[in-house]
Amino acid sequence: MAGLSLKHIYKVYDGRNTNKKKSVRALIKKVRGKSEPKPTVEKRSGKFVAVKDFNMEIEDGEFIVFVGPSGCGKSTTIRMIAGLEDISGGELYIDGVLVNDVAPKERDIAMVFQNYALYPHMTVHQNIAFALKLRKLPVAKVDKEGKPVFAIDKKKIRELKDKLEVVGYDAEYAESEADKEMLLQRRQSLEKELDYYTQTPVQAYKYKKMPKSAINEKVEWAAKILGIEELLDNKPAEMSGGQRQRVALGRAMVRGPKVFLLDEPLSNLDAKLRASMRQEIVKLHNELKTTFIYVTHDQVEAMTMGTRIVVMKLGVVQQIDTPTNLYDFPDNKFVAGFIGTPQMNFMDVTIKKAAKKLAVTFANGQTLKLDLAQLRKIDGKYLDGEEHEVALGVRGEHIRIAETGNANSLKTTLSVKEVLGNTTQMFVKLTDGGQDYIVCVLDRNDYRSGDPVKITFAEKNVHLFDKESEISIMDREVGNN
Ligand code: ATP
């Protein structure tokens, strides 16, 4: 179990394949081998910032979900945590230890991917046991009296020196001042680490294989929790997608990692199985109480599984919050639109404070007067008595049909009605002026396509966003306007 700390993490893809398992020395040699090194550096076209200034403290035992549309940088971030991608800038700590330069296998992290990657010729038991069989466990070295042996870690020092050499070289030929600054900071933190390891003897380890009985015990323990005890002798081809993903989870579990990283593990399953596996994974987390970090593009998975969710867009964190806070208090229009089905309705409006009301003027020229005491607190600069253009957001379930004779309502026309049984979704358009549909989630009713429908909003659930920046202009508390 472990807490994680991500400080100003950046990932810049610079056209060089950072995943190549070439030794850093070979890389330096290759670059230095050129008669004129600078052009080689400039060849790094397609430089791309995939993750920008990611900051987060993750408590031990949390279930964190990274969510966002394709390409937002969620997989890159989880891969940096796993050690499968180099961190271009910033610092990553696991349990307070800086791990930027710690090899993946030494981070004590298990990763489960979308593709189960099981060995087809092995049984479930063999698949789960495989990593344990190969694994040599570090056993702290002790002297004859049983006291821990401390020594200077020469391997670690060698690795750090290699890294320093590469970073120093990159800094020298950085393409911009910002890059140079980032690389110099990185060099400083590497130097600090090198100083520490050069001067400080650390616990020495020897490595031993796990006994067979201990491996079997672990496999049976995982199989029991995952409900696949009956399948231990089966081969992957004889199992369903859900069962195979359970085996993949089992393989991660037996390693007893400090952190579980799950990258879209349910994407290959059909909708029904995904829903049940979602619950299985939440149960597994409750049982193991280990830190889980889960990547998905599916906001329903994020909402139902995460204790906290990180919403990302184009490499930038948009909001980190609990599922209900994200739903109720989105920090910006992107988060508001991304979380929730059907999507929040957005309307371009102008607002103007008039006594204790907020006059909201819509595209069809109609004005709705909202009670300022019922709305969430609005940034004072929008309440100066002048007109301001903003985006109004309201979720379908916070729209009501106006009572007959209520003049303070919005005139719309019903386009399409979908009766879902438990709710009815009505797609209405502003009469005389509205292009976009407003989706209302209502009870059953007798309206038909083409009918006029007057609607009002539940005021405390109305959202307002600045038109340019798209940032919310509201606080979390209601009233005080
Ligand atoms: P998806 O859900 O599609 O996997 P994602 O949010 O996980 O998306 P990432 O895989 O993290 O996105 O990719 C973030 C961005 O970085 C994307 O624009 C992607 O094209 C780019 N990218 C990823 N790997 C590399 C690479 N090796 N070299 C250059 N660019 C890359």
mmCIF file of C-alpha atoms and ligand atoms in Angstrom, residues 13 17-19 46 48 50 68-77 85 263-264 295 297, ligand 1:
data_model
loop_
_atom_site.group_PDB
_atom_site.id
_atom_site.type_symbol
_atom_site.label_atom_id
_atom_site.label_comp_id
_atom_site.label_asym_id
_atom_site.label_seq_id
_atom_site.Cartn_x
_atom_site.Cartn_y
_atom_site.Cartn_z
ATOM 1 C CA TYR A 13 7.383 13.483 -26.742
ATOM 2 C CA ASN A 17 11.260 6.877 -29.245
ATOM 3 C CA THR A 18 11.586 7.030 -25.475
ATOM 4 C CA ASN A 19 10.413 3.456 -25.098
ATOM 5 C CA GLY A 46 6.849 16.614 -33.806
ATOM 6 C CA PHE A 48 4.497 17.292 -28.348
ATOM 7 C CA ALA A 50 1.271 15.084 -23.863
ATOM 8 C CA GLY A 68 -10.947 12.162 -20.424
ATOM 9 C CA PRO A 69 -11.389 11.892 -24.176
ATOM 10 C CA SER A 70 -8.973 10.005 -26.389
ATOM 11 C CA GLY A 71 -5.520 11.584 -26.489
ATOM 12 C CA CYS A 72 -5.919 13.609 -23.276
ATOM 13 C CA GLY A 73 -2.801 12.063 -21.714
ATOM 14 C CA LYS A 74 -4.337 9.684 -19.198
ATOM 15 C CA SER A 75 -2.470 6.584 -20.433
ATOM 16 C CA THR A 76 0.781 8.522 -20.666
ATOM 17 C CA THR A 77 0.400 9.607 -17.026
ATOM 18 C CA GLU A 85 7.603 6.148 -19.930
ATOM 19 C CA ASP A 263 -5.461 0.987 -18.052
ATOM 20 C CA GLU A 264 -8.920 0.604 -19.609
ATOM 21 C CA VAL A 295 -7.735 4.875 -16.578
ATOM 22 C CA HIS A 297 -12.579 7.255 -21.230
HETATM 23 P P1 ATP B 1 -6.577 6.933 -25.408
HETATM 24 O O1 ATP B 1 -7.805 6.838 -24.575
HETATM 25 O O2 ATP B 1 -6.890 7.068 -26.873
HETATM 26 O O3 ATP B 1 -5.559 5.890 -25.113
HETATM 27 P P2 ATP B 1 -5.063 8.801 -23.799
HETATM 28 O O4 ATP B 1 -5.778 9.888 -23.083
HETATM 29 O O5 ATP B 1 -4.674 7.636 -22.976
HETATM 30 O O6 ATP B 1 -5.898 8.357 -25.059
HETATM 31 P P3 ATP B 1 -2.287 9.059 -24.403
HETATM 32 O O7 ATP B 1 -2.100 7.670 -24.934
HETATM 33 O O8 ATP B 1 -1.786 9.354 -23.066
HETATM 34 O O9 ATP B 1 -3.818 9.472 -24.497
HETATM 35 O O10 ATP B 1 -1.645 10.077 -25.454
HETATM 36 C C1 ATP B 1 -1.613 11.466 -25.202
HETATM 37 C C2 ATP B 1 -1.078 12.151 -26.427
HETATM 38 O O11 ATP B 1 0.296 11.831 -26.604
HETATM 39 C C3 ATP B 1 -1.782 11.764 -27.703
HETATM 40 O O12 ATP B 1 -2.007 12.909 -28.488
HETATM 41 C C4 ATP B 1 -0.824 10.814 -28.391
HETATM 42 O O13 ATP B 1 -0.942 10.906 -29.780
HETATM 43 C C5 ATP B 1 0.525 11.315 -27.905
HETATM 44 N N1 ATP B 1 1.496 10.229 -27.807
HETATM 45 C C6 ATP B 1 1.365 9.082 -27.115
HETATM 46 N N2 ATP B 1 2.468 8.294 -27.235
HETATM 47 C C7 ATP B 1 3.339 8.992 -28.042
HETATM 48 C C8 ATP B 1 4.670 8.721 -28.542
HETATM 49 N N3 ATP B 1 5.322 7.604 -28.225
HETATM 50 N N4 ATP B 1 5.228 9.673 -29.321
HETATM 51 C C9 ATP B 1 4.584 10.810 -29.641
HETATM 52 N N5 ATP B 1 3.328 11.121 -29.185
HETATM 53 C C10 ATP B 1 2.708 10.233 -28.400
#
